[in-house]
């Protein structure tokens, strides 16, 4: 049996034990071959690593990008001028973000103004067109996933804050919260954080200390308390199933509740070695089927609804092979909108056998 970080799992690996959530709900049974959906579900439950059967670390992955059902849409995003500009700015931001975080850790000082300046410039240049989430999730070539993830979460938070109707000052604060939420991971040795193979139980528990580590890094700095609380509480869940303290909804900082959603959405949709971006409708389906009670309804419902709305009128491929356009969103069943295929309409909320496979 080997313990493998969720981010390094690939479809085909076989579970060596039952996998439970933090509040003891069975997620995947022993001896189950992992699928893409199962791995995404583990991200949903914030399961950091699982045990898989031996000799499975190098399981053959036979899903090359060409047969990836999302590849067409991904290519469309990647070839757009907006994406090329965004990518350049993202890489520049990443460099200055790294410098700022190094200053923060070594010199205990941080310039929040310059941190925000870059993200605002990035988002300001993309008022319409391809959605910022699609651009984020089409960038895969990072050698330091922690920094890129923090910047992703910051950008998602920025968009999310606007969806929530927050005033500009609060959106700025929320963006900083997203940017610094995982700063504690930088105190975890690099060989543990990006460990591609086996992980010992001790290493596993070290990773979980990043929330407290992050708080300790920030606690004496002249920063808004919400930023410090986000580092500490972004893995807490409203139903008490999170860590480090298992806090329930009324004890969790509201900014941390928002960052938690941006964080898990980024983890679930991030490109992996074996696949391109995961179809957002599949991610939303997991949120709806696994239960929304981990997140504050005030935030999660707005988030999912806006994400779905960005795909209104988009062309999609269905699991029955047909292609059509998203024409009507069903608020009670966000992952299953009404699709127009030529002259007829398919209401996915009624026809449960059909689902959206990909955005094309
Ligand atoms: Fe984290
Ligand atoms: Fe995170």
Tab-separated table of N, CA and C and ligand atoms in Angstrom, residues 181-182 185 210 234-235 243 263, ligand 1:
chain	number	residue	atom	x	y	z
A	181	UNK	N	-3.868	32.688	1.103
A	181	UNK	CA	-4.509	31.619	1.886
A	181	UNK	C	-3.598	30.416	2.113
A	182	UNK	N	-2.753	30.093	1.136
A	182	UNK	CA	-1.910	28.893	1.261
A	182	UNK	C	-0.457	29.232	1.550
A	185	UNK	N	1.953	26.786	3.009
A	185	UNK	CA	2.546	25.676	2.248
A	185	UNK	C	4.011	25.940	1.935
A	210	UNK	N	-0.310	23.228	7.194
A	210	UNK	CA	-0.069	24.476	6.458
A	210	UNK	C	-1.039	25.583	6.849
A	234	UNK	N	-9.302	28.261	5.853
A	234	UNK	CA	-9.848	27.958	4.521
A	234	UNK	C	-10.140	26.481	4.307
A	235	UNK	N	-9.678	25.606	5.198
A	235	UNK	CA	-10.051	24.185	5.073
A	235	UNK	C	-11.146	23.791	6.061
A	243	UNK	N	-10.664	21.022	8.645
A	243	UNK	CA	-9.547	21.084	9.580
A	243	UNK	C	-8.946	22.481	9.557
A	263	UNK	N	-11.060	28.023	-3.526
A	263	UNK	CA	-9.960	27.062	-3.378
A	263	UNK	C	-10.354	25.680	-3.902
B	1	LIG	FE1	-4.818	25.031	1.751
